[in-house]
Amino acid sequence: MVLPVTVKDQFGELVPDLQQTDFRVFDGQIEQSLDLFTMEAFPLSLVVLIDDDLKSKDAAQMSPSLRAILGGISEHDEALICRFDLSFYPGDAFSADFDKLWSELKTAQEHAAPSKTPFTAPVSSPSDHAQGIGEPTPTAPLNSGHRPTKALDDAVHSAAVLLRDRGMARRKIILIVSDGANGAAFNNHTYNDTIEALLRENVSVYSLAVGSTLTKHKFSRLINYADDTGGDIYYASTSAAMERLYSQITEQARHEYTLAYVPRGTDRNALYHKVEVRVSRPGVTVKTRPGYYATPNSPASGSSLGAPGGGASDRR
């Protein structure tokens, strides 16, 4: 089991000086001995997942900020720029070429910018009658340039699949830039499906929540993804704030502590294993994934150390 762990002080700053003896790891309430501990910075395999379907005022702030994403990418990192609304639009390939990434970000900016062509909402909802000759294909209703919902769960699941083969030597990250809106009816994958895919591939989700933070309930999907994968969430409503946060997010992801162990003394028949990491230093906050699902090839089932799985409560 491999656990990326973030530790922050009371001011939200990273705590970089902890030692292995400062950590205690519990798997199903059984304390474990660490087989690996490192503070080494890992190169990132980063999927940037950009929301194409923001409200006009939020898109106007987010779109110009995207250029700052490159400021958080080092020469050893690789990134893939993807977009989503009701569909998922993957980039060509992972790349460390700044010119290529900048070109893809400019394309993303164009799609994410507020639409100059207003949409007209249909008089009635799409019906289920047989389509007549020449009748336009029914679509979801659109309201003043903003679709009523989007398929966030499917987009995150697709991003996890793209990270599948990036290798254990890299920190696999999804950075979502979105307002967090999601419609279950538009997704083929449930939240639980997506969380399992993320944790089996050892992917952490970081989110930049775009828009007003007066009501954080609307960002609950983004918060859940961060909490259930050991990532984090940041909030911004202006371009300047977004630009400052991109580098902060990637630096946090790159400099997490890495703890690894082969589960010992755990219930080999249990499908889900809850994990807890404790730190001896007072006044700090510890973030990691809350658990994993055992598989026939996982150490929790009596085999050698394998890729971690994940678990979360059902959120639809």
PDB file of C-alpha atoms in Angstrom:
ATOM      1  CA  MET A   1       0.000   0.000   0.000  1.00  0.00           C
ATOM      2  CA  VAL A   2       1.401   3.373  -1.079  1.00  0.00           C
ATOM      3  CA  LEU A   3       0.082   6.502   0.643  1.00  0.00           C
ATOM      4  CA  PRO A   4       0.831  10.057  -0.508  1.00  0.00           C
ATOM      5  CA  VAL A   5       0.437  12.193   2.627  1.00  0.00           C
ATOM      6  CA  THR A   6       0.113  15.972   2.924  1.00  0.00           C
ATOM      7  CA  VAL A   7       0.733  17.696   6.258  1.00  0.00           C
ATOM      8  CA  LYS A   8      -0.155  21.368   6.804  1.00  0.00           C
ATOM      9  CA  ASP A   9       0.179  23.698   9.766  1.00  0.00           C
ATOM     10  CA  GLN A  10      -2.558  25.903  11.225  1.00  0.00           C
ATOM     11  CA  PHE A  11      -1.874  28.545   8.554  1.00  0.00           C
ATOM     12  CA  GLY A  12      -2.349  26.089   5.698  1.00  0.00           C
ATOM     13  CA  GLU A  13       1.377  25.930   4.905  1.00  0.00           C
ATOM     14  CA  LEU A  14       3.102  22.641   4.089  1.00  0.00           C
ATOM     15  CA  VAL A  15       5.108  21.046   6.920  1.00  0.00           C
ATOM     16  CA  PRO A  16       8.293  19.732   5.234  1.00  0.00           C
ATOM     17  CA  ASP A  17      10.497  18.647   8.160  1.00  0.00           C
ATOM     18  CA  LEU A  18       8.786  15.549   9.575  1.00  0.00           C
ATOM     19  CA  GLN A  19      10.672  12.269   9.916  1.00  0.00           C
ATOM     20  CA  GLN A  20       9.525   8.666   9.612  1.00  0.00           C
ATOM     21  CA  THR A  21       9.275   8.371  13.401  1.00  0.00           C
ATOM     22  CA  ASP A  22       6.689  11.180  13.405  1.00  0.00           C
ATOM     23  CA  PHE A  23       4.197   9.023  11.478  1.00  0.00           C
ATOM     24  CA  ARG A  24       1.956   6.168  12.589  1.00  0.00           C
ATOM     25  CA  VAL A  25      -0.148   4.249  10.072  1.00  0.00           C
ATOM     26  CA  PHE A  26      -3.176   2.135  10.939  1.00  0.00           C
ATOM     27  CA  ASP A  27      -4.795  -0.318   8.546  1.00  0.00           C
ATOM     28  CA  GLY A  28      -8.153  -1.495   9.888  1.00  0.00           C
ATOM     29  CA  GLN A  29      -7.063  -0.290  13.373  1.00  0.00           C
ATOM     30  CA  ILE A  30      -3.908  -2.444  13.165  1.00  0.00           C
ATOM     31  CA  GLU A  31      -0.721  -0.372  13.353  1.00  0.00           C
ATOM     32  CA  GLN A  32       1.648  -1.032  10.473  1.00  0.00           C
ATOM     33  CA  SER A  33       5.418  -0.871  10.072  1.00  0.00           C
ATOM     34  CA  LEU A  34       6.548   1.361   7.229  1.00  0.00           C
ATOM     35  CA  ASP A  35       8.623  -0.291   4.517  1.00  0.00           C
ATOM     36  CA  LEU A  36       9.256   2.984   2.709  1.00  0.00           C
ATOM     37  CA  PHE A  37       9.345   6.615   3.761  1.00  0.00           C
ATOM     38  CA  THR A  38      10.487   9.463   1.563  1.00  0.00           C
ATOM     39  CA  MET A  39      10.163  13.215   1.258  1.00  0.00           C
ATOM     40  CA  GLU A  40      11.641  13.150  -2.230  1.00  0.00           C
ATOM     41  CA  ALA A  41       9.891  15.327  -4.798  1.00  0.00           C
ATOM     42  CA  PHE A  42       8.224  13.169  -7.440  1.00  0.00           C
ATOM     43  CA  PRO A  43       7.799  14.203 -11.080  1.00  0.00           C
ATOM     44  CA  LEU A  44       4.151  14.712 -11.973  1.00  0.00           C
ATOM     45  CA  SER A  45       1.963  13.074 -14.553  1.00  0.00           C
ATOM     46  CA  LEU A  46      -0.771  15.690 -14.635  1.00  0.00           C
ATOM     47  CA  VAL A  47      -4.136  15.702 -16.363  1.00  0.00           C
ATOM     48  CA  VAL A  48      -5.543  19.233 -16.425  1.00  0.00           C
ATOM     49  CA  LEU A  49      -9.320  18.843 -16.693  1.00  0.00           C
ATOM     50  CA  ILE A  50     -10.926  22.131 -17.743  1.00  0.00           C
ATOM     51  CA  ASP A  51     -14.647  22.851 -17.494  1.00  0.00           C
ATOM     52  CA  ASP A  52     -16.007  24.031 -20.859  1.00  0.00           C
ATOM     53  CA  ASP A  53     -19.443  24.817 -19.452  1.00  0.00           C
ATOM     54  CA  LEU A  54     -19.081  27.558 -16.855  1.00  0.00           C
ATOM     55  CA  LYS A  55     -21.439  30.444 -16.378  1.00  0.00           C
ATOM     56  CA  SER A  56     -20.360  33.419 -18.433  1.00  0.00           C
ATOM     57  CA  LYS A  57     -19.044  35.471 -15.510  1.00  0.00           C
ATOM     58  CA  ASP A  58     -17.004  32.540 -14.187  1.00  0.00           C
ATOM     59  CA  ALA A  59     -15.670  31.651 -17.641  1.00  0.00           C
ATOM     60  CA  ALA A  60     -14.577  35.267 -18.093  1.00  0.00           C
ATOM     61  CA  GLN A  61     -12.383  34.962 -14.989  1.00  0.00           C
ATOM     62  CA  MET A  62     -11.134  31.406 -15.549  1.00  0.00           C
ATOM     63  CA  SER A  63     -10.228  31.471 -19.240  1.00  0.00           C
ATOM     64  CA  PRO A  64      -7.378  34.030 -19.114  1.00  0.00           C
ATOM     65  CA  SER A  65      -5.900  32.372 -16.009  1.00  0.00           C
ATOM     66  CA  LEU A  66      -5.119  29.110 -17.799  1.00  0.00           C
ATOM     67  CA  ARG A  67      -1.811  30.382 -19.155  1.00  0.00           C
ATOM     68  CA  ALA A  68      -0.454  30.341 -15.584  1.00  0.00           C
ATOM     69  CA  ILE A  69      -0.755  26.545 -15.358  1.00  0.00           C
ATOM     70  CA  LEU A  70       2.585  26.202 -17.148  1.00  0.00           C
ATOM     71  CA  GLY A  71       4.237  28.079 -14.283  1.00  0.00           C
ATOM     72  CA  GLY A  72       3.642  25.096 -12.029  1.00  0.00           C
ATOM     73  CA  ILE A  73       5.039  22.470 -14.412  1.00  0.00           C
ATOM     74  CA  SER A  74       8.743  21.576 -14.139  1.00  0.00           C
ATOM     75  CA  GLU A  75      11.035  20.114 -16.794  1.00  0.00           C
ATOM     76  CA  HIS A  76      10.601  16.647 -15.272  1.00  0.00           C
ATOM     77  CA  ASP A  77       6.797  16.753 -15.322  1.00  0.00           C
ATOM     78  CA  GLU A  78       4.426  15.767 -18.092  1.00  0.00           C
ATOM     79  CA  ALA A  79       0.924  17.068 -18.652  1.00  0.00           C
ATOM     80  CA  LEU A  80      -2.152  16.430 -20.756  1.00  0.00           C
ATOM     81  CA  ILE A  81      -4.748  19.169 -21.335  1.00  0.00           C
ATOM     82  CA  CYS A  82      -8.342  17.863 -21.440  1.00  0.00           C
ATOM     83  CA  ARG A  83     -11.762  19.514 -21.482  1.00  0.00           C
ATOM     84  CA  PHE A  84     -15.288  18.447 -20.601  1.00  0.00           C
ATOM     85  CA  ASP A  85     -18.939  19.447 -20.624  1.00  0.00           C
ATOM     86  CA  LEU A  86     -21.515  16.811 -21.494  1.00  0.00           C
ATOM     87  CA  SER A  87     -18.649  15.044 -23.298  1.00  0.00           C
ATOM     88  CA  PHE A  88     -14.966  14.444 -22.588  1.00  0.00           C
ATOM     89  CA  TYR A  89     -12.342  15.942 -24.910  1.00  0.00           C
ATOM     90  CA  PRO A  90      -8.905  14.384 -24.348  1.00  0.00           C
ATOM     91  CA  GLY A  91      -5.689  16.013 -25.455  1.00  0.00           C
ATOM     92  CA  ASP A  92      -3.365  14.354 -27.942  1.00  0.00           C
ATOM     93  CA  ALA A  93      -0.785  12.875 -25.556  1.00  0.00           C
ATOM     94  CA  PHE A  94       1.188  13.547 -22.388  1.00  0.00           C
ATOM     95  CA  SER A  95       3.965  16.013 -23.082  1.00  0.00           C
ATOM     96  CA  ALA A  96       6.749  17.937 -21.377  1.00  0.00           C
ATOM     97  CA  ASP A  97       7.049  20.300 -24.362  1.00  0.00           C
ATOM     98  CA  PHE A  98       6.062  23.774 -23.142  1.00  0.00           C
ATOM     99  CA  ASP A  99       5.282  25.013 -26.654  1.00  0.00           C
ATOM    100  CA  LYS A 100       2.915  22.107 -27.283  1.00  0.00           C
ATOM    101  CA  LEU A 101       1.247  22.507 -23.904  1.00  0.00           C
ATOM    102  CA  TRP A 102       0.868  26.250 -24.434  1.00  0.00           C
ATOM    103  CA  SER A 103      -0.794  25.620 -27.784  1.00  0.00           C
ATOM    104  CA  GLU A 104      -3.251  23.198 -26.159  1.00  0.00           C
ATOM    105  CA  LEU A 105      -3.944  25.650 -23.338  1.00  0.00           C
ATOM    106  CA  LYS A 106      -4.715  28.392 -25.860  1.00  0.00           C
ATOM    107  CA  THR A 107      -7.215  26.049 -27.499  1.00  0.00           C
ATOM    108  CA  ALA A 108      -8.722  25.335 -24.078  1.00  0.00           C
ATOM    109  CA  GLN A 109      -8.941  29.083 -23.423  1.00  0.00           C
ATOM    110  CA  GLU A 110     -10.926  29.581 -26.606  1.00  0.00           C
ATOM    111  CA  HIS A 111     -13.408  26.853 -25.692  1.00  0.00           C
ATOM    112  CA  ALA A 112     -13.687  27.929 -22.053  1.00  0.00           C
ATOM    113  CA  ALA A 113     -14.258  31.609 -22.810  1.00  0.00           C
ATOM    114  CA  PRO A 114     -17.844  32.953 -22.602  1.00  0.00           C
ATOM    115  CA  SER A 115     -19.812  32.204 -25.733  1.00  0.00           C
ATOM    116  CA  LYS A 116     -20.394  35.153 -28.056  1.00  0.00           C
ATOM    117  CA  THR A 117     -23.447  33.444 -29.558  1.00  0.00           C
ATOM    118  CA  PRO A 118     -26.429  33.323 -27.184  1.00  0.00           C
ATOM    119  CA  PHE A 119     -28.323  30.048 -27.002  1.00  0.00           C
ATOM    120  CA  THR A 120     -32.088  29.962 -27.295  1.00  0.00           C
ATOM    121  CA  ALA A 121     -33.853  27.730 -24.812  1.00  0.00           C
ATOM    122  CA  PRO A 122     -36.325  25.294 -26.428  1.00  0.00           C
ATOM    123  CA  VAL A 123     -40.034  25.845 -25.834  1.00  0.00           C
ATOM    124  CA  SER A 124     -40.415  22.289 -24.562  1.00  0.00           C
ATOM    125  CA  SER A 125     -38.172  19.505 -23.324  1.00  0.00           C
ATOM    126  CA  PRO A 126     -36.961  16.867 -25.795  1.00  0.00           C
ATOM    127  CA  SER A 127     -39.729  14.310 -26.312  1.00  0.00           C
ATOM    128  CA  ASP A 128     -39.533  10.580 -26.829  1.00  0.00           C
ATOM    129  CA  HIS A 129     -41.656  10.495 -30.010  1.00  0.00           C
ATOM    130  CA  ALA A 130     -40.284   9.073 -33.250  1.00  0.00           C
ATOM    131  CA  GLN A 131     -38.121  11.647 -34.992  1.00  0.00           C
ATOM    132  CA  GLY A 132     -39.758  13.098 -38.111  1.00  0.00           C
ATOM    133  CA  ILE A 133     -38.060  13.687 -41.444  1.00  0.00           C
ATOM    134  CA  GLY A 134     -35.866  16.761 -41.191  1.00  0.00           C
ATOM    135  CA  GLU A 135     -36.605  17.205 -37.481  1.00  0.00           C
ATOM    136  CA  PRO A 136     -33.513  18.349 -35.507  1.00  0.00           C
ATOM    137  CA  THR A 137     -32.017  15.808 -33.112  1.00  0.00           C
ATOM    138  CA  PRO A 138     -33.343  16.471 -29.572  1.00  0.00           C
ATOM    139  CA  THR A 139     -30.801  17.835 -27.111  1.00  0.00           C
ATOM    140  CA  ALA A 140     -30.742  18.823 -23.482  1.00  0.00           C
ATOM    141  CA  PRO A 141     -32.320  22.271 -22.945  1.00  0.00           C
ATOM    142  CA  LEU A 142     -29.931  25.209 -22.818  1.00  0.00           C
ATOM    143  CA  ASN A 143     -30.345  28.364 -20.720  1.00  0.00           C
ATOM    144  CA  SER A 144     -28.808  31.704 -21.772  1.00  0.00           C
ATOM    145  CA  GLY A 145     -25.448  30.289 -22.741  1.00  0.00           C
ATOM    146  CA  HIS A 146     -25.114  27.769 -19.916  1.00  0.00           C
ATOM    147  CA  ARG A 147     -26.113  24.126 -20.029  1.00  0.00           C
ATOM    148  CA  PRO A 148     -28.170  22.909 -17.090  1.00  0.00           C
ATOM    149  CA  THR A 149     -25.594  20.280 -16.115  1.00  0.00           C
ATOM    150  CA  LYS A 150     -22.513  18.363 -17.229  1.00  0.00           C
ATOM    151  CA  ALA A 151     -20.916  14.919 -16.917  1.00  0.00           C
ATOM    152  CA  LEU A 152     -18.185  15.565 -14.339  1.00  0.00           C
ATOM    153  CA  ASP A 153     -18.020  11.973 -13.049  1.00  0.00           C
ATOM    154  CA  ASP A 154     -17.482  10.581 -16.546  1.00  0.00           C
ATOM    155  CA  ALA A 155     -14.783  13.168 -17.251  1.00  0.00           C
ATOM    156  CA  VAL A 156     -12.857  12.321 -14.073  1.00  0.00           C
ATOM    157  CA  HIS A 157     -13.186   8.593 -14.815  1.00  0.00           C
ATOM    158  CA  SER A 158     -11.818   9.133 -18.338  1.00  0.00           C
ATOM    159  CA  ALA A 159      -8.916  11.156 -16.936  1.00  0.00           C
ATOM    160  CA  ALA A 160      -8.090   8.326 -14.511  1.00  0.00           C
ATOM    161  CA  VAL A 161      -7.953   5.868 -17.412  1.00  0.00           C
ATOM    162  CA  LEU A 162      -5.499   8.148 -19.241  1.00  0.00           C
ATOM    163  CA  LEU A 163      -3.168   8.015 -16.208  1.00  0.00           C
ATOM    164  CA  ARG A 164      -3.251   4.218 -15.976  1.00  0.00           C
ATOM    165  CA  ASP A 165       0.093   3.547 -17.661  1.00  0.00           C
ATOM    166  CA  ARG A 166       2.141   6.481 -16.396  1.00  0.00           C
ATOM    167  CA  GLY A 167       4.230   4.390 -13.976  1.00  0.00           C
ATOM    168  CA  MET A 168       4.769   4.161 -10.221  1.00  0.00           C
ATOM    169  CA  ALA A 169       7.789   6.509 -10.280  1.00  0.00           C
ATOM    170  CA  ARG A 170       5.517   9.468 -11.044  1.00  0.00           C
ATOM    171  CA  ARG A 171       2.912  11.230  -8.930  1.00  0.00           C
ATOM    172  CA  LYS A 172      -0.362  10.867 -10.840  1.00  0.00           C
ATOM    173  CA  ILE A 173      -2.589  13.909 -10.469  1.00  0.00           C
ATOM    174  CA  ILE A 174      -5.833  15.243 -11.917  1.00  0.00           C
ATOM    175  CA  LEU A 175      -6.292  19.006 -11.604  1.00  0.00           C
ATOM    176  CA  ILE A 176      -9.959  19.917 -12.117  1.00  0.00           C
ATOM    177  CA  VAL A 177     -10.743  23.559 -12.935  1.00  0.00           C
ATOM    178  CA  SER A 178     -14.518  23.714 -12.555  1.00  0.00           C
ATOM    179  CA  ASP A 179     -17.559  25.024 -10.702  1.00  0.00           C
ATOM    180  CA  GLY A 180     -18.307  21.438  -9.638  1.00  0.00           C
ATOM    181  CA  ALA A 181     -21.710  21.135 -11.319  1.00  0.00           C
ATOM    182  CA  ASN A 182     -22.581  17.541 -12.200  1.00  0.00           C
ATOM    183  CA  GLY A 183     -25.663  15.685 -13.385  1.00  0.00           C
ATOM    184  CA  ALA A 184     -26.030  12.008 -12.533  1.00  0.00           C
ATOM    185  CA  ALA A 185     -28.381  11.467 -15.488  1.00  0.00           C
ATOM    186  CA  PHE A 186     -25.647  12.472 -17.937  1.00  0.00           C
ATOM    187  CA  ASN A 187     -22.988  10.124 -16.544  1.00  0.00           C
ATOM    188  CA  ASN A 188     -22.319   6.514 -17.466  1.00  0.00           C
ATOM    189  CA  HIS A 189     -20.102   6.091 -14.384  1.00  0.00           C
ATOM    190  CA  THR A 190     -21.257   6.638 -10.801  1.00  0.00           C
ATOM    191  CA  TYR A 191     -19.210   8.512  -8.228  1.00  0.00           C
ATOM    192  CA  ASN A 192     -18.205   5.195  -6.635  1.00  0.00           C
ATOM    193  CA  ASP A 193     -17.119   3.785 -10.005  1.00  0.00           C
ATOM    194  CA  THR A 194     -14.908   6.802 -10.495  1.00  0.00           C
ATOM    195  CA  ILE A 195     -13.388   6.787  -7.010  1.00  0.00           C
ATOM    196  CA  GLU A 196     -12.489   3.117  -7.379  1.00  0.00           C
ATOM    197  CA  ALA A 197     -10.814   3.815 -10.740  1.00  0.00           C
ATOM    198  CA  LEU A 198      -8.856   6.716  -9.227  1.00  0.00           C
ATOM    199  CA  LEU A 199      -7.583   4.829  -6.225  1.00  0.00           C
ATOM    200  CA  ARG A 200      -6.732   1.656  -8.088  1.00  0.00           C
ATOM    201  CA  GLU A 201      -4.513   3.785 -10.324  1.00  0.00           C
ATOM    202  CA  ASN A 202      -3.095   5.704  -7.323  1.00  0.00           C
ATOM    203  CA  VAL A 203      -4.427   9.036  -8.635  1.00  0.00           C
ATOM    204  CA  SER A 204      -5.017  12.061  -6.414  1.00  0.00           C
ATOM    205  CA  VAL A 205      -7.519  14.754  -7.382  1.00  0.00           C
ATOM    206  CA  TYR A 206      -6.814  18.430  -6.810  1.00  0.00           C
ATOM    207  CA  SER A 207      -9.531  20.939  -7.596  1.00  0.00           C
ATOM    208  CA  LEU A 208      -9.613  24.637  -8.282  1.00  0.00           C
ATOM    209  CA  ALA A 209     -13.204  25.615  -7.503  1.00  0.00           C
ATOM    210  CA  VAL A 210     -14.222  28.467  -9.792  1.00  0.00           C
ATOM    211  CA  GLY A 211     -16.864  31.009  -8.770  1.00  0.00           C
ATOM    212  CA  SER A 212     -18.342  32.491  -5.618  1.00  0.00           C
ATOM    213  CA  THR A 213     -17.388  30.727  -2.384  1.00  0.00           C
ATOM    214  CA  LEU A 214     -20.380  32.095  -0.461  1.00  0.00           C
ATOM    215  CA  THR A 215     -22.098  28.712  -0.816  1.00  0.00           C
ATOM    216  CA  LYS A 216     -19.518  25.917  -0.728  1.00  0.00           C
ATOM    217  CA  HIS A 217     -22.267  23.306  -0.989  1.00  0.00           C
ATOM    218  CA  LYS A 218     -22.187  23.745  -4.759  1.00  0.00           C
ATOM    219  CA  PHE A 219     -18.558  22.584  -4.691  1.00  0.00           C
ATOM    220  CA  SER A 220     -19.386  19.387  -2.768  1.00  0.00           C
ATOM    221  CA  ARG A 221     -18.468  17.105  -5.693  1.00  0.00           C
ATOM    222  CA  LEU A 222     -15.026  18.658  -5.946  1.00  0.00           C
ATOM    223  CA  ILE A 223     -14.566  18.457  -2.169  1.00  0.00           C
ATOM    224  CA  ASN A 224     -15.544  14.778  -2.160  1.00  0.00           C
ATOM    225  CA  TYR A 225     -13.092  13.900  -4.929  1.00  0.00           C
ATOM    226  CA  ALA A 226     -10.275  15.653  -3.067  1.00  0.00           C
ATOM    227  CA  ASP A 227     -11.115  14.089   0.298  1.00  0.00           C
ATOM    228  CA  ASP A 228     -11.575  10.549  -1.023  1.00  0.00           C
ATOM    229  CA  THR A 229      -8.321  10.497  -3.007  1.00  0.00           C
ATOM    230  CA  GLY A 230      -6.038  12.344  -0.590  1.00  0.00           C
ATOM    231  CA  GLY A 231      -5.901  15.461  -2.767  1.00  0.00           C
ATOM    232  CA  ASP A 232      -6.989  18.993  -1.924  1.00  0.00           C
ATOM    233  CA  ILE A 233      -9.287  21.797  -3.021  1.00  0.00           C
ATOM    234  CA  TYR A 234      -8.631  25.494  -3.497  1.00  0.00           C
ATOM    235  CA  TYR A 235     -11.141  28.290  -4.109  1.00  0.00           C
ATOM    236  CA  ALA A 236     -10.857  31.285  -6.420  1.00  0.00           C
ATOM    237  CA  SER A 237     -13.284  33.698  -8.055  1.00  0.00           C
ATOM    238  CA  THR A 238     -10.847  36.003  -9.894  1.00  0.00           C
ATOM    239  CA  SER A 239      -8.208  35.441 -12.572  1.00  0.00           C
ATOM    240  CA  ALA A 240      -5.436  36.792 -10.350  1.00  0.00           C
ATOM    241  CA  ALA A 241      -6.298  34.405  -7.526  1.00  0.00           C
ATOM    242  CA  MET A 242      -6.448  31.439  -9.924  1.00  0.00           C
ATOM    243  CA  GLU A 243      -3.049  32.276 -11.392  1.00  0.00           C
ATOM    244  CA  ARG A 244      -1.459  32.324  -7.933  1.00  0.00           C
ATOM    245  CA  LEU A 245      -2.950  28.963  -7.001  1.00  0.00           C
ATOM    246  CA  TYR A 246      -1.861  26.815  -9.968  1.00  0.00           C
ATOM    247  CA  SER A 247       1.776  26.661  -8.858  1.00  0.00           C
ATOM    248  CA  GLN A 248       0.753  26.171  -5.239  1.00  0.00           C
ATOM    249  CA  ILE A 249      -1.340  23.140  -6.174  1.00  0.00           C
ATOM    250  CA  THR A 250       1.379  21.464  -8.241  1.00  0.00           C
ATOM    251  CA  GLU A 251       4.047  22.142  -5.609  1.00  0.00           C
ATOM    252  CA  GLN A 252       1.873  20.541  -2.941  1.00  0.00           C
ATOM    253  CA  ALA A 253       1.266  17.474  -5.109  1.00  0.00           C
ATOM    254  CA  ARG A 254       4.953  17.152  -5.935  1.00  0.00           C
ATOM    255  CA  HIS A 255       6.200  17.420  -2.354  1.00  0.00           C
ATOM    256  CA  GLU A 256       3.874  15.102  -0.469  1.00  0.00           C
ATOM    257  CA  TYR A 257       5.339  12.546   1.909  1.00  0.00           C
ATOM    258  CA  THR A 258       5.258   9.007   0.544  1.00  0.00           C
ATOM    259  CA  LEU A 259       4.578   6.166   2.984  1.00  0.00           C
ATOM    260  CA  ALA A 260       4.432   2.530   1.880  1.00  0.00           C
ATOM    261  CA  TYR A 261       3.856  -0.742   3.704  1.00  0.00           C
ATOM    262  CA  VAL A 262       2.816  -4.344   3.178  1.00  0.00           C
ATOM    263  CA  PRO A 263      -0.349  -4.837   5.300  1.00  0.00           C
ATOM    264  CA  ARG A 264       0.333  -7.115   8.247  1.00  0.00           C
ATOM    265  CA  GLY A 265      -2.212  -8.577  10.666  1.00  0.00           C
ATOM    266  CA  THR A 266      -5.222  -7.272   8.748  1.00  0.00           C
ATOM    267  CA  ASP A 267      -8.394  -9.176   7.935  1.00  0.00           C
ATOM    268  CA  ARG A 268      -7.650 -10.837   4.606  1.00  0.00           C
ATOM    269  CA  ASN A 269     -11.356 -11.508   4.036  1.00  0.00           C
ATOM    270  CA  ALA A 270     -12.325  -7.841   4.304  1.00  0.00           C
ATOM    271  CA  LEU A 271     -13.020  -6.150   0.982  1.00  0.00           C
ATOM    272  CA  TYR A 272     -12.583  -2.617   2.286  1.00  0.00           C
ATOM    273  CA  HIS A 273      -9.729  -1.510   4.535  1.00  0.00           C
ATOM    274  CA  LYS A 274      -9.864   1.807   6.347  1.00  0.00           C
ATOM    275  CA  VAL A 275      -6.539   3.638   6.610  1.00  0.00           C
ATOM    276  CA  GLU A 276      -5.553   6.287   9.140  1.00  0.00           C
ATOM    277  CA  VAL A 277      -2.305   8.261   9.326  1.00  0.00           C
ATOM    278  CA  ARG A 278      -1.383  10.030  12.548  1.00  0.00           C
ATOM    279  CA  VAL A 279       1.406  12.546  13.137  1.00  0.00           C
ATOM    280  CA  SER A 280       3.027  13.181  16.495  1.00  0.00           C
ATOM    281  CA  ARG A 281       3.365  16.929  15.965  1.00  0.00           C
ATOM    282  CA  PRO A 282       0.401  18.847  17.432  1.00  0.00           C
ATOM    283  CA  GLY A 283      -1.603  21.463  15.563  1.00  0.00           C
ATOM    284  CA  VAL A 284      -1.184  20.006  12.071  1.00  0.00           C
ATOM    285  CA  THR A 285      -3.673  18.648   9.529  1.00  0.00           C
ATOM    286  CA  VAL A 286      -2.979  15.331   7.791  1.00  0.00           C
ATOM    287  CA  LYS A 287      -4.525  14.396   4.450  1.00  0.00           C
ATOM    288  CA  THR A 288      -4.321  11.044   2.691  1.00  0.00           C
ATOM    289  CA  ARG A 289      -6.725   8.602   1.091  1.00  0.00           C
ATOM    290  CA  PRO A 290      -9.132   7.135   3.672  1.00  0.00           C
ATOM    291  CA  GLY A 291      -8.832   3.505   2.601  1.00  0.00           C
ATOM    292  CA  TYR A 292      -8.626   0.959  -0.177  1.00  0.00           C
ATOM    293  CA  TYR A 293     -10.358  -2.099  -1.572  1.00  0.00           C
ATOM    294  CA  ALA A 294      -8.461  -5.379  -1.399  1.00  0.00           C
ATOM    295  CA  THR A 295      -8.179  -7.415  -4.577  1.00  0.00           C
ATOM    296  CA  PRO A 296      -7.047 -11.035  -5.077  1.00  0.00           C
ATOM    297  CA  ASN A 297      -3.543  -9.798  -5.964  1.00  0.00           C
ATOM    298  CA  SER A 298      -3.240  -7.186  -3.239  1.00  0.00           C
ATOM    299  CA  PRO A 299      -1.146  -7.585  -0.060  1.00  0.00           C
ATOM    300  CA  ALA A 300      -4.301  -7.389   2.048  1.00  0.00           C
ATOM    301  CA  SER A 301      -5.261 -10.705   0.458  1.00  0.00           C
ATOM    302  CA  GLY A 302      -1.920 -12.259   1.283  1.00  0.00           C
ATOM    303  CA  SER A 303       0.066 -11.485  -1.862  1.00  0.00           C
ATOM    304  CA  SER A 304       2.927  -9.070  -2.510  1.00  0.00           C
ATOM    305  CA  LEU A 305       2.626  -5.287  -2.465  1.00  0.00           C
ATOM    306  CA  GLY A 306       0.400  -4.138  -5.320  1.00  0.00           C
ATOM    307  CA  ALA A 307      -1.369  -1.078  -6.577  1.00  0.00           C
ATOM    308  CA  PRO A 308      -3.672   0.507  -4.024  1.00  0.00           C
ATOM    309  CA  GLY A 309      -7.410   0.489  -4.358  1.00  0.00           C
ATOM    310  CA  GLY A 310      -9.863   2.914  -2.823  1.00  0.00           C
ATOM    311  CA  GLY A 311     -13.193   3.340  -1.128  1.00  0.00           C
ATOM    312  CA  ALA A 312     -15.755   5.954  -0.387  1.00  0.00           C
ATOM    313  CA  SER A 313     -19.322   6.261   0.694  1.00  0.00           C
ATOM    314  CA  ASP A 314     -21.949   6.222  -2.070  1.00  0.00           C
ATOM    315  CA  ARG A 315     -22.382   9.736  -3.459  1.00  0.00           C
ATOM    316  CA  ARG A 316     -24.695  10.004  -6.450  1.00  0.00           C
TER     317      ARG A 316
END
